[in-house]
Coordinates of C-alpha atoms in Angstrom, one line a residue:
Chain R
X28 CA 12.7 1.4 24.7
X29 CA 16.4 1.4 24.6
X30 CA 18.7 -0.7 27.0
X31 CA 19.0 2.0 29.7
X32 CA 15.4 2.7 29.7
X33 CA 14.5 -1.1 29.9
X34 CA 17.0 -1.4 32.7
X35 CA 15.5 1.4 34.6
X36 CA 12.0 0.0 34.1
X37 CA 13.0 -3.2 35.4
X38 CA 14.5 -1.9 38.6
X39 CA 11.5 0.6 39.1
X40 CA 8.8 -2.1 39.3
X41 CA 8.6 -5.0 41.7
X42 CA 6.5 -8.2 41.1
X43 CA 6.2 -8.9 44.8
X44 CA 3.7 -7.4 47.0
X45 CA 5.3 -5.8 50.0
X46 CA 5.4 -7.9 53.4
X47 CA 1.8 -7.8 54.7
X48 CA 0.3 -7.5 51.1
X49 CA -1.1 -4.3 49.8
X50 CA -2.4 -3.1 53.1
X51 CA -3.2 0.7 53.3
X52 CA -1.6 2.5 56.1
X53 CA -3.9 2.9 59.1
X54 CA -3.7 6.7 59.0
X55 CA -5.9 6.5 55.8
X56 CA -5.8 8.8 52.8
X57 CA -3.1 11.2 54.4
X58 CA -0.6 8.2 53.6
X59 CA 0.1 7.0 50.1
X60 CA 2.1 3.7 50.3
X61 CA 5.1 3.2 48.1
X62 CA 3.6 0.1 46.4
X63 CA 1.1 2.2 44.7
X64 CA 3.9 3.5 42.5
X65 CA 6.2 0.5 42.1
X66 CA 4.2 -2.8 41.9
X67 CA 4.0 -4.5 38.7
X68 CA 0.9 -6.3 40.0
X69 CA -1.0 -3.1 40.9
X70 CA 0.1 -1.7 37.5
X71 CA -1.6 -4.7 35.7
X72 CA -4.7 -4.3 37.8
X73 CA -4.8 -0.7 36.8
X74 CA -4.7 -1.6 33.0
X75 CA -7.6 -4.0 33.6
X76 CA -9.8 -2.0 35.9
X77 CA -9.0 1.5 34.9
X78 CA -7.7 2.1 31.5
X79 CA -9.4 -1.0 30.1
X80 CA -12.3 -0.6 32.6
X81 CA -15.2 1.9 32.9
X82 CA -13.5 5.1 31.7
X83 CA -13.5 7.3 28.9
X84 CA -9.9 7.6 27.5
X85 CA -8.6 10.6 25.3
X86 CA -7.2 9.3 22.0
X87 CA -7.0 12.4 19.8
X88 CA -8.6 15.5 18.4
X89 CA -11.1 15.4 15.4
X90 CA -8.7 18.1 13.8
X91 CA -6.2 15.4 13.6
X92 CA -8.6 13.1 11.4
X93 CA -10.6 15.9 9.7
X94 CA -11.6 14.0 6.4
X95 CA -12.9 10.6 5.5
X96 CA -10.1 8.1 5.3
X97 CA -7.8 10.1 7.6
X98 CA -6.3 8.2 10.6
X99 CA -3.9 8.3 13.5
X100 CA -2.2 6.0 15.8
X101 CA -3.0 6.3 19.5
X102 CA -3.2 4.4 22.7
X103 CA -5.6 3.4 25.5
X104 CA -3.7 2.7 28.5
X105 CA -0.6 1.0 26.9
X106 CA -2.6 -0.6 24.2
X107 CA -2.1 0.6 20.6
X108 CA -5.3 1.5 18.7
X109 CA -6.1 3.2 15.5
X110 CA -8.5 6.2 15.3
X111 CA -10.0 6.4 11.9
X112 CA -12.7 8.3 10.1
X113 CA -15.0 6.3 7.8
X114 CA -16.6 7.5 4.4
X115 CA -19.8 8.4 6.4
X116 CA -17.6 10.7 8.6
X117 CA -18.0 8.4 11.8
X118 CA -14.9 8.2 14.0
X119 CA -13.8 4.6 14.9
X120 CA -11.4 3.4 17.5
X121 CA -9.9 -0.2 17.3
X122 CA -7.0 -2.1 18.3
X123 CA -3.9 -1.8 16.2
X124 CA -3.4 -5.7 16.2
X125 CA -3.8 -8.0 13.3
X126 CA -6.4 -10.6 13.8
X127 CA -4.0 -13.0 12.3
X128 CA -0.6 -13.1 14.0
X129 CA -1.0 -10.1 16.3
X130 CA 1.1 -7.7 14.3
X131 CA 0.8 -4.0 15.1
X132 CA 0.0 -3.4 11.5
X133 CA -0.5 0.3 11.4
X134 CA 3.1 1.8 11.4
X135 CA 2.6 5.4 10.4
X136 CA 1.9 7.9 12.9
X137 CA -1.0 9.4 10.9
X138 CA -2.2 9.5 7.3
X139 CA -4.9 8.9 4.7
X140 CA -6.2 5.5 3.7
X141 CA -9.0 3.5 1.9
X142 CA -8.3 0.5 4.0
X143 CA -5.5 -0.9 6.4
X144 CA -3.4 -3.8 5.1
X145 CA -1.3 -5.8 7.5
X146 CA 2.2 -5.8 5.7
X147 CA 2.8 -9.5 6.9
X148 CA 0.3 -11.5 5.2
X149 CA -2.1 -8.6 3.8
X150 CA -5.1 -9.3 5.9
X151 CA -7.1 -6.2 5.2
X152 CA -9.3 -4.0 7.4
X153 CA -11.8 -1.3 6.6
X154 CA -11.8 2.3 8.1
X155 CA -14.1 0.8 10.7
X156 CA -11.6 -1.8 11.7
X157 CA -13.6 -4.8 10.2
X158 CA -11.6 -7.6 8.8
X159 CA -12.7 -7.7 5.2
X160 CA -9.9 -9.5 3.2
X161 CA -7.7 -12.6 3.7
X162 CA -5.4 -13.4 0.7
X163 CA -6.0 -17.0 -0.5
X164 CA -8.8 -17.5 1.8
X165 CA -10.3 -20.3 -0.3
X166 CA -6.8 -21.7 -0.9
X167 CA -5.1 -22.3 -4.3
X168 CA -6.3 -25.1 -6.7
X169 CA -8.7 -26.3 -4.0
X170 CA -5.9 -26.9 -1.7
X171 CA -5.0 -25.0 1.7
X172 CA -6.8 -21.9 2.5
X173 CA -9.1 -21.1 5.7
X174 CA -11.6 -23.5 6.9
X175 CA -15.1 -23.1 5.2
X176 CA -16.8 -22.1 8.4
X177 CA -14.2 -19.2 9.2
X178 CA -16.1 -16.0 9.6
X179 CA -13.8 -12.8 9.2
X180 CA -16.4 -10.6 10.9
X181 CA -16.1 -12.6 14.1
X182 CA -12.3 -12.0 14.1
X183 CA -12.1 -8.2 13.7
X184 CA -9.7 -6.4 16.1
X185 CA -11.4 -5.4 19.3
X186 CA -13.4 -2.1 18.6
X187 CA -13.9 0.5 21.3
X188 CA -17.0 2.6 22.2
X189 CA -16.4 6.2 21.0
X190 CA -17.5 9.5 22.2
X191 CA -16.6 12.9 20.9
X192 CA -17.4 16.3 22.5
X193 CA -16.4 19.7 20.9
X194 CA -13.7 18.0 18.7
X195 CA -12.2 15.9 21.4
X196 CA -12.3 12.0 20.9
X197 CA -12.5 9.6 23.6
X198 CA -12.7 5.7 23.5
X199 CA -13.7 3.1 26.1
X200 CA -13.5 -0.7 26.4
X201 CA -16.6 -0.7 28.2
X202 CA -19.6 -0.9 25.8
X203 CA -22.2 0.5 28.3
X204 CA -20.4 3.6 29.4
X205 CA -22.4 6.5 30.7
X206 CA -22.3 9.6 28.3
X207 CA -19.1 11.5 28.2
X208 CA -21.0 14.5 29.5
X209 CA -22.2 12.5 32.5
X210 CA -18.8 11.1 33.0
X211 CA -17.1 14.7 33.2
X212 CA -19.8 16.0 35.6
X213 CA -21.1 19.6 35.4
X214 CA -18.3 21.4 37.0
X215 CA -15.6 19.9 35.0
X216 CA -17.7 19.9 31.6
X217 CA -17.9 23.7 32.3
X218 CA -14.3 24.2 32.2
X219 CA -13.8 21.7 29.3
X220 CA -16.3 23.9 27.3
X221 CA -14.4 26.9 28.3
X222 CA -11.3 25.7 26.5
X223 CA -13.2 23.8 23.7
X224 CA -15.6 26.5 23.2
X225 CA -17.1 25.5 19.9
X226 CA -14.3 27.1 17.6
X227 CA -12.6 24.6 15.3
X228 CA -9.3 23.6 16.4
X229 CA -5.9 24.3 14.6
X230 CA -3.2 21.9 15.2
X231 CA 0.2 23.5 16.2
X232 CA 2.2 20.3 16.7
X233 CA 3.5 17.7 19.0
X234 CA 5.9 17.0 21.7
X235 CA 6.5 13.6 23.1
X236 CA 8.6 12.5 26.1
X237 CA 9.1 9.6 28.3
X238 CA 8.9 10.0 32.0
X239 CA 10.6 7.7 34.5
X240 CA 7.7 8.1 37.0
X241 CA 4.5 6.4 37.9
X242 CA 1.5 7.8 35.7
X243 CA -0.6 8.8 38.7
X244 CA 2.2 11.1 39.8
X245 CA 1.2 13.2 36.8
X246 CA -2.4 13.5 38.0
X247 CA -1.2 14.2 41.5
X248 CA 1.2 17.0 40.5
X249 CA -1.9 18.7 38.8
X250 CA -4.2 18.1 41.8
X251 CA -1.3 19.7 44.0
X252 CA -1.7 23.6 43.7
X253 CA 0.7 23.8 46.8
X254 CA 3.6 22.7 44.5
X255 CA 2.7 25.5 41.8
X256 CA 3.2 28.1 44.5
X257 CA 6.6 26.9 45.2
X258 CA 8.5 25.0 42.4
X259 CA 7.8 27.4 39.5
X260 CA 9.7 30.7 39.4
X261 CA 7.6 31.7 36.4
X262 CA 4.4 31.2 38.0
X263 CA 5.2 32.9 41.3
X264 CA 7.4 35.8 40.2
X265 CA 5.1 36.8 37.4
X266 CA 1.9 36.3 39.3
X267 CA 0.4 33.6 37.1
X268 CA -0.5 31.1 39.9
X269 CA 0.7 32.4 43.3
X270 CA -0.6 32.3 46.8
X271 CA -3.0 35.2 47.1
X272 CA -4.4 35.0 43.7
X273 CA -8.1 34.2 43.4
X274 CA -8.0 30.4 42.6
X275 CA -9.7 27.1 43.1
X276 CA -9.0 23.3 43.0
X277 CA -12.3 21.8 41.7
X278 CA -12.8 18.1 42.3
X279 CA -15.8 16.2 40.6
X280 CA -18.1 14.3 43.1
X281 CA -16.1 11.0 42.6
X282 CA -12.8 12.5 43.0
X283 CA -11.3 11.4 39.8
X284 CA -11.3 14.6 37.7
X285 CA -10.0 18.0 38.7
X286 CA -9.6 21.5 37.4
X287 CA -6.8 23.6 39.0
X288 CA -7.8 27.2 38.1
X289 CA -6.3 30.6 38.8
X290 CA -6.9 34.3 37.8
X291 CA -3.6 36.2 36.9
X292 CA -3.3 39.3 38.9
X293 CA -3.3 42.3 36.6
X294 CA -0.3 44.1 37.9
X295 CA 2.1 41.1 38.2
X296 CA 2.4 39.3 41.5
X297 CA 0.6 40.8 44.5
X298 CA 2.5 39.0 47.0
X299 CA 2.9 40.0 50.5
X300 CA 6.2 40.0 52.2
X301 CA 5.3 37.1 54.5
X302 CA 4.4 35.0 51.4
X303 CA 7.6 36.0 49.7
X304 CA 9.6 34.7 52.6
X305 CA 8.0 31.4 52.2
X306 CA 8.9 30.9 48.5
X307 CA 12.3 30.6 47.6
X308 CA 11.5 30.7 43.9
X309 CA 10.3 34.3 44.2
X310 CA 12.7 36.6 42.5
X311 CA 12.0 40.0 43.5
X312 CA 13.9 41.8 40.8
X313 CA 13.6 39.5 37.8
X314 CA 12.5 41.2 34.7
X315 CA 12.1 39.6 31.2
X316 CA 13.7 41.1 28.3
X317 CA 10.8 40.0 26.4
X318 CA 7.6 40.0 28.5
X319 CA 5.4 39.1 25.6
X320 CA 5.4 35.5 26.8
X321 CA 3.2 36.5 29.8
X322 CA 0.6 38.4 27.8
X323 CA -3.0 37.2 28.2
X324 CA -5.5 37.8 25.3
X325 CA -8.7 37.2 27.0
X326 CA -10.7 34.8 24.9
X327 CA -12.4 32.4 27.2
X328 CA -15.7 32.6 29.1
X329 CA -14.1 31.7 32.4
X330 CA -13.0 33.6 35.4
X331 CA -9.5 31.7 35.2
X332 CA -6.6 32.8 33.1
X333 CA -4.8 29.5 34.0
X334 CA -6.4 26.1 34.1
X335 CA -5.1 22.6 34.3
X336 CA -7.6 19.9 33.9
X337 CA -7.1 16.3 34.8
X338 CA -9.6 14.1 33.1
X339 CA -9.4 10.4 34.4
X340 CA -7.5 8.4 33.5
X341 CA -5.2 9.8 30.7
X342 CA -5.8 13.3 29.7
X343 CA -4.7 16.6 30.8
X344 CA -6.1 19.8 29.2
X345 CA -3.9 22.6 29.5
X346 CA -5.0 26.3 29.2
X347 CA -2.2 28.2 30.4
X348 CA -3.1 31.8 29.5
X349 CA -3.2 31.4 25.6
X350 CA -1.1 28.3 25.1
X351 CA -3.3 25.3 24.8
X352 CA -2.8 21.7 24.5
X353 CA -3.8 18.2 25.4
X354 CA -1.5 15.8 27.1
X355 CA -2.0 11.9 26.7
X356 CA -0.5 9.5 29.2
X357 CA 0.6 6.2 27.7
X358 CA 1.7 4.1 30.7
X359 CA 4.4 1.4 30.2
X360 CA 4.6 -0.1 33.5
X361 CA 4.6 1.0 37.2
X362 CA 7.8 3.1 36.7
X363 CA 7.4 4.7 33.3
X364 CA 5.1 6.5 30.9
X365 CA 5.1 8.3 27.6
X366 CA 3.5 11.9 27.5
X367 CA 2.1 13.0 24.0
X368 CA 1.5 16.7 24.0
X369 CA -0.7 18.1 21.2
X370 CA -0.7 21.7 20.9
X371 CA -3.4 23.7 19.3
X372 CA -5.0 27.1 18.4
X373 CA -8.2 27.8 16.7
X374 CA -9.2 28.1 13.1
X375 CA -9.6 32.0 12.7
X376 CA -6.4 32.7 14.6
X377 CA -4.5 35.3 12.7
X378 CA -0.7 35.2 12.2
X379 CA 0.0 37.3 15.3
X380 CA -2.2 35.1 17.6
X381 CA -0.7 31.9 16.3
X382 CA 2.8 33.3 16.9
X383 CA 1.7 34.5 20.4
X384 CA 0.6 30.9 21.2
X385 CA 3.8 29.4 19.9
X386 CA 5.9 32.0 22.0
X387 CA 3.9 31.4 25.1
X388 CA 4.4 27.6 24.4
X389 CA 7.8 28.0 26.0
X390 CA 6.1 27.6 29.4
X391 CA 5.0 24.2 28.8
X392 CA 6.3 20.8 27.4
X393 CA 9.3 18.7 28.4
X394 CA 11.6 21.9 27.6
X395 CA 9.1 24.5 29.0
X396 CA 10.0 26.8 32.0
X397 CA 7.3 25.3 34.0
X398 CA 7.0 21.8 32.2
X399 CA 10.6 20.8 32.6
X400 CA 10.4 21.5 36.4
X401 CA 7.4 19.2 36.8
X402 CA 9.0 16.4 34.9
X403 CA 12.2 16.6 36.9
X404 CA 10.3 16.8 40.2
X405 CA 8.2 13.7 39.4
X406 CA 11.3 11.8 38.4
X407 CA 12.9 12.8 41.8
X408 CA 9.9 11.2 43.6
X409 CA 10.0 8.1 41.6
X410 CA 13.8 7.8 42.2
X411 CA 13.2 8.3 46.0
X412 CA 10.6 5.7 46.2
X413 CA 12.1 3.0 43.9
X414 CA 15.5 3.2 45.8
X415 CA 14.1 3.1 49.2
X416 CA 15.4 -0.1 51.0
X417 CA 12.1 -0.5 52.9
X418 CA 8.3 0.1 52.2
X419 CA 7.5 3.5 53.2
X420 CA 4.6 6.0 52.6
X421 CA 4.3 9.6 51.3
X422 CA 2.7 12.3 53.7
X423 CA -0.2 14.3 52.5
X424 CA -1.5 16.3 55.5
X425 CA -1.7 19.8 53.8
X426 CA -5.2 21.0 54.2
X427 CA -5.7 18.6 57.0
X428 CA -7.7 15.5 56.3
X429 CA -10.2 17.3 54.1
X430 CA -11.2 15.9 50.6
X431 CA -12.9 17.5 47.6
X432 CA -12.9 21.0 46.1
X433 CA -11.2 23.8 47.9
X434 CA -10.4 27.6 47.3
X435 CA -7.0 27.6 48.9
X436 CA -3.9 26.4 47.0
X437 CA -2.2 25.2 50.1
X438 CA -3.9 21.9 50.1
X439 CA -3.7 18.3 49.1
X440 CA -7.4 17.5 49.4
X441 CA -7.9 16.7 45.7
X442 CA -5.2 13.9 45.9
X443 CA -6.8 12.3 48.8
X444 CA -10.1 12.3 46.8
X445 CA -8.4 10.7 43.9
X446 CA -6.9 7.9 46.1
X447 CA -10.5 7.3 47.7
X448 CA -11.8 6.7 44.3
X449 CA -8.7 4.7 43.2
X450 CA -8.8 2.4 46.1
X451 CA -12.5 1.8 45.5
X452 CA -12.1 0.9 41.8
X453 CA -8.9 -1.4 42.6
X454 CA -10.5 -3.1 45.5
X455 CA -7.7 -1.9 48.0
Chain G
X24 CA 7.4 2.3 4.2
X25 CA 9.8 4.9 3.6
X26 CA 9.7 8.3 5.4
X27 CA 9.7 11.5 3.3
X28 CA 12.9 13.5 2.7
X29 CA 13.4 16.0 5.4
X30 CA 12.9 19.5 4.0
X31 CA 12.3 22.7 5.9
X32 CA 10.2 25.3 4.1
X33 CA 12.5 28.2 3.0
X34 CA 15.6 26.3 3.2
X35 CA 17.1 24.9 -0.2
X36 CA 18.3 21.5 -0.7
X37 CA 21.6 22.7 -2.1
X38 CA 23.7 21.2 -4.9
X39 CA 25.8 18.2 -4.7
X40 CA 28.9 20.2 -5.6
X41 CA 30.4 21.6 -2.4
X42 CA 33.6 23.0 -3.8
X43 CA 32.7 26.6 -4.4
X44 CA 31.6 26.7 -0.6
X45 CA 34.7 25.3 0.7
X46 CA 35.9 28.4 2.5
X47 CA 32.5 29.0 4.0
X48 CA 32.2 25.5 5.2
X49 CA 35.4 25.8 7.3
X50 CA 34.1 28.9 8.6
X51 CA 30.9 27.4 9.7
X52 CA 32.8 24.4 11.4
X53 CA 34.6 26.8 13.6
X54 CA 31.3 28.5 14.3
X55 CA 29.8 25.2 15.5
X56 CA 33.0 24.4 17.6
X57 CA 32.6 27.7 19.6
X58 CA 28.8 27.2 19.9
X59 CA 29.2 23.8 21.3
X60 CA 32.0 24.8 23.6
X61 CA 30.0 27.3 25.3
X62 CA 27.0 24.9 25.9
X63 CA 29.2 21.9 26.9
X64 CA 31.3 24.1 29.2
X65 CA 28.3 25.2 31.1
X66 CA 28.5 28.9 30.0
X67 CA 24.9 29.1 29.2
X68 CA 24.7 33.0 29.5
X69 CA 27.3 33.3 26.8
X70 CA 25.0 31.3 24.4
X71 CA 23.0 34.4 23.0
X72 CA 26.1 36.0 21.7
X73 CA 25.9 33.5 18.6
X74 CA 22.4 35.1 17.6
X75 CA 21.5 38.3 15.5
X76 CA 19.0 40.6 17.1
X77 CA 16.2 39.4 15.1
X78 CA 17.1 35.7 15.4
X79 CA 14.6 33.0 15.4
X80 CA 15.6 29.8 17.4
X81 CA 13.5 26.7 17.4
X82 CA 13.8 23.1 18.3
X83 CA 11.0 20.9 17.0
X84 CA 10.5 17.1 16.3
X85 CA 11.0 16.0 12.8
X86 CA 7.4 14.8 12.7
X87 CA 6.3 18.5 12.9
X88 CA 8.4 19.5 10.1
X89 CA 7.0 16.6 8.0
X90 CA 3.4 17.7 8.7
X91 CA 4.3 21.3 8.2
X92 CA 3.4 22.1 12.1
X93 CA 4.9 25.4 13.4
X94 CA 5.2 24.4 17.1
X95 CA 8.6 24.6 18.8
X96 CA 9.7 22.5 21.8
X97 CA 11.6 25.9 22.3
X98 CA 10.5 28.7 20.2
X99 CA 12.4 32.0 20.5
X100 CA 11.5 35.1 18.4
X101 CA 14.3 37.5 18.8
X102 CA 17.5 37.9 20.9
X103 CA 15.5 39.1 24.0
X104 CA 13.7 35.8 24.3
X105 CA 16.9 33.8 23.7
X106 CA 18.4 35.8 26.5
X107 CA 15.5 35.1 28.7
X108 CA 15.8 31.5 28.3
X109 CA 19.6 31.5 29.1
X110 CA 18.7 33.5 32.3
X111 CA 16.1 31.1 33.4
X112 CA 18.2 28.1 33.0
X113 CA 21.1 29.8 34.6
X114 CA 19.5 31.2 37.6
X115 CA 15.7 30.0 38.1
X116 CA 14.9 26.6 36.6
X117 CA 14.9 23.6 38.7
X118 CA 16.6 20.4 37.1
X119 CA 18.9 17.6 37.9
X120 CA 22.5 18.5 37.3
X121 CA 23.9 17.2 34.0
X122 CA 26.7 17.2 31.6
X123 CA 26.3 17.6 27.9
X124 CA 28.3 16.8 24.7
X125 CA 27.3 18.3 21.4
X126 CA 28.8 16.6 18.3
X127 CA 28.3 18.4 14.8
X128 CA 29.2 16.9 11.6
X129 CA 28.4 16.6 8.0
X130 CA 28.1 20.3 7.4
X131 CA 26.6 21.3 4.1
X132 CA 26.5 24.8 2.7
X133 CA 23.2 24.9 0.7
X134 CA 23.1 28.7 -0.5
X135 CA 25.1 31.8 -0.2
X136 CA 23.8 35.1 -1.3
X137 CA 25.8 38.3 -2.4
X138 CA 24.7 40.1 0.8
X139 CA 26.5 37.6 2.9
X140 CA 23.5 35.5 4.0
X141 CA 24.6 31.8 4.2
X142 CA 22.2 28.9 4.5
X143 CA 23.7 25.5 5.8
X144 CA 22.7 22.2 7.3
X145 CA 24.7 19.9 9.8
X146 CA 23.9 16.8 11.7
X147 CA 24.1 17.0 15.5
X148 CA 24.1 14.5 18.4
X149 CA 23.6 15.6 21.9
X150 CA 24.8 13.2 24.7
X151 CA 23.7 13.8 28.2
X152 CA 25.0 12.5 31.4
X153 CA 23.0 12.6 34.8
X154 CA 25.1 11.9 37.8
X155 CA 23.5 8.6 38.7
X156 CA 23.0 7.3 35.3
X157 CA 24.8 6.2 32.1
X158 CA 25.6 8.6 29.3
X159 CA 22.6 8.5 27.0
X160 CA 21.8 10.0 23.7
X161 CA 19.4 13.1 24.2
X162 CA 19.0 14.0 20.6
X163 CA 20.0 13.2 17.1
X164 CA 19.1 15.9 14.6
X165 CA 19.8 18.3 12.0
X166 CA 20.3 22.0 12.1
X167 CA 18.9 24.1 9.4
X168 CA 20.9 27.4 9.8
X169 CA 20.8 30.8 8.2
X170 CA 23.9 33.0 9.0
X171 CA 24.4 36.6 8.6
X172 CA 27.6 38.4 8.9
X173 CA 28.5 40.9 11.6
X174 CA 32.0 42.4 11.1
X175 CA 34.3 39.3 10.9
X176 CA 31.8 37.0 12.6
X177 CA 29.0 34.9 11.6
X178 CA 25.6 35.2 13.6
X179 CA 22.7 33.0 13.4
X180 CA 19.7 34.7 12.0
X181 CA 17.9 31.5 12.2
X182 CA 18.5 28.0 13.7
X183 CA 15.9 25.3 13.4
X184 CA 17.1 22.1 15.3
X185 CA 15.0 19.3 13.9
X186 CA 15.3 16.1 16.0
X187 CA 14.7 12.5 14.9
X188 CA 14.5 11.5 18.7
X189 CA 10.8 12.1 18.9
X190 CA 10.5 10.9 22.4
X191 CA 12.5 13.3 24.6
X192 CA 14.0 11.5 27.7
X193 CA 12.0 13.2 30.4
X194 CA 13.2 16.8 29.9
X195 CA 15.3 18.9 27.7
X196 CA 16.9 21.6 29.7
X197 CA 19.7 23.2 27.7
X198 CA 19.6 24.5 24.1
X199 CA 20.7 22.3 21.3

C-alpha cells in the first residue's frame, strides 16, 4: 500500500459505530445503512465470522499447481496462505506465516519447491505446511537451542480444510464444513459445472487491481442485473445482456450465492423503442470495426451465453460468451480490496480459440469495456458513502420487497437476500 | 531472491553497442513524443494512426511475461480493434475524468532488418491525476516495440506494454 492508498483507506474506515450503534433501518432490507461499508468494527467481525468462519473460500485453480511440489501464494480473506501440492498429489492450504517470528516466509508468487524455508532463521516446512526443521534445535556444544520438550508438530502454521471440485480449489478455517457441493447447492452447482465442465483448464494469465470500495459492493454489483441493463454500452447496444433478453437472477436458498444469466439474442439487440428510451447507453448506430469480440462459440451445456456467478464469500466466476475467468476478492479493510483475476481456457483449445478468448478478454478486467465501468461505479458509491457527513442508507426497492430468484432483470431481490443472510451471520 | 531478467519471446536482447542505431534511436524518440502527446492531450481518436493495419497492441503484467502466459489486460489484434477501443473510450465508456502524463526514456534499439523493420525497447511511466485526488503513478513498465516504415513515418506493427505495477489502481482507461 503506498502512502496515498493508506491515506485513502484511513479515511474510508471508521472505528466508531454510528450514533445508536449498528441499528438496521426500520424499513428492513430495502435499506442498507452506510456503516455496512465503512465500519472497521464491522469489517473485523466479517473476517472472523465470514472469511475465517463457516465458508469455503476460493484460493486457486489446480492448473496453477499441476505437479507435486508446485505452489502458489493466495489469500483467505486478508490472510496470506500457501497452496501447495505434496508428493502424493494432495493439495494443502496453510498460512504463510512462520511459526517462529511470524514472517510471511514464502515470497514468490508461485513456483516449485521440495520444502519451504523461512529466510530469516531457516525454519523449514514440508509441502503440507508441517514444521520439520529448526536450525540448532539442540543448541551448540550443549548450550542454547530449543527446550527439550518443544514439539515442532504442535507449532506448524495453521492448516486449512481443503476441497476441490472440477479443478477449482477452496479452503476453510472451519474443520467441519459441509461438502463443497452441499455448500454450493444444486442450482449454483449446475452453473458451476457448466463452466468447469470436466475439461482441463489452461491458464491464460492474470490481472490484479486494487479497488477503493467495500468488498460486498462487488457481490452486490453482480446480484444487481438492473445495472447491467443501464451502465454498460457494450451489453445493451450489442444485445449481450439487455432488458428483454431471456435471463434470470438465481439465488441459493440461503441468499449468499448467485448466478446472473442471460441468453444473447441471435440478431443483436432486440430492444423495443420504449426500452431504448430508458437506456442512455444504448447507441443505435454504433458498429464495431472488428465485431469478432462479440462472437459466441457455443461450447457449454447451458441456456445462458453470459453468466456471472458469485460464490460466497470471495469468488466470482466469469463466463462472458467465451471469455472465462475467476476473480478472487482479497479484502484489506472496510474501504479497499484487491481483486485477482485468473483468466483461462481449456486444454484442447486450438490457437484460433485461444486468440478468440484473448480478444474477447477486452470486455473484462480492470481495463475491460465492462470491467472498468464496474470498477469506476463501485468507487463512486464508496466515495459517496465515506464522504457523507451523516449516516444514511442506500435504497433498494427495485422489484419491490421480494427476495430470492427472479426472471426479470429489473430487480434488487438478490441483494436483499444476501443481506438477510449477512445480518444473520453477523448477528445484526 | 532475484527475479528473472525480463525478456519477451521474439524480441532480441540487443547488443551493448548502440552507436550503429544512433539515427534510428533519434527517430524513435520523436515517435514516442508524438504518441504520448496524443494520449496526454486527450486526442484518443488520433491514437490508432500510430499503428500498422496488422498491428498487435497488448498491455500485460510482467508476471504474465515471466510465466509465458498470453493474456492482455488490453489485447488488440489489428487496427480495427485498436480503433474500436479508441471509439469506446471517446464516446461510450463510463469513467471518472482524469489527466495523464506519459514519460518515456531509456530507448534501446535492439535490432534492425534490411527491410526496414526495427525492434526497440523503452521504459515508461504513466502518471494519472483524478480530480479529487493526488497525482499517482498508474504504471511503470517497458515497451517492447516492432516498427515498420510507411513512407517517411514509423508505424507500430507490435507494441507490448509490460508493466511492473502488478496491481492496477482500480481501473486502466486510456492506452499506455
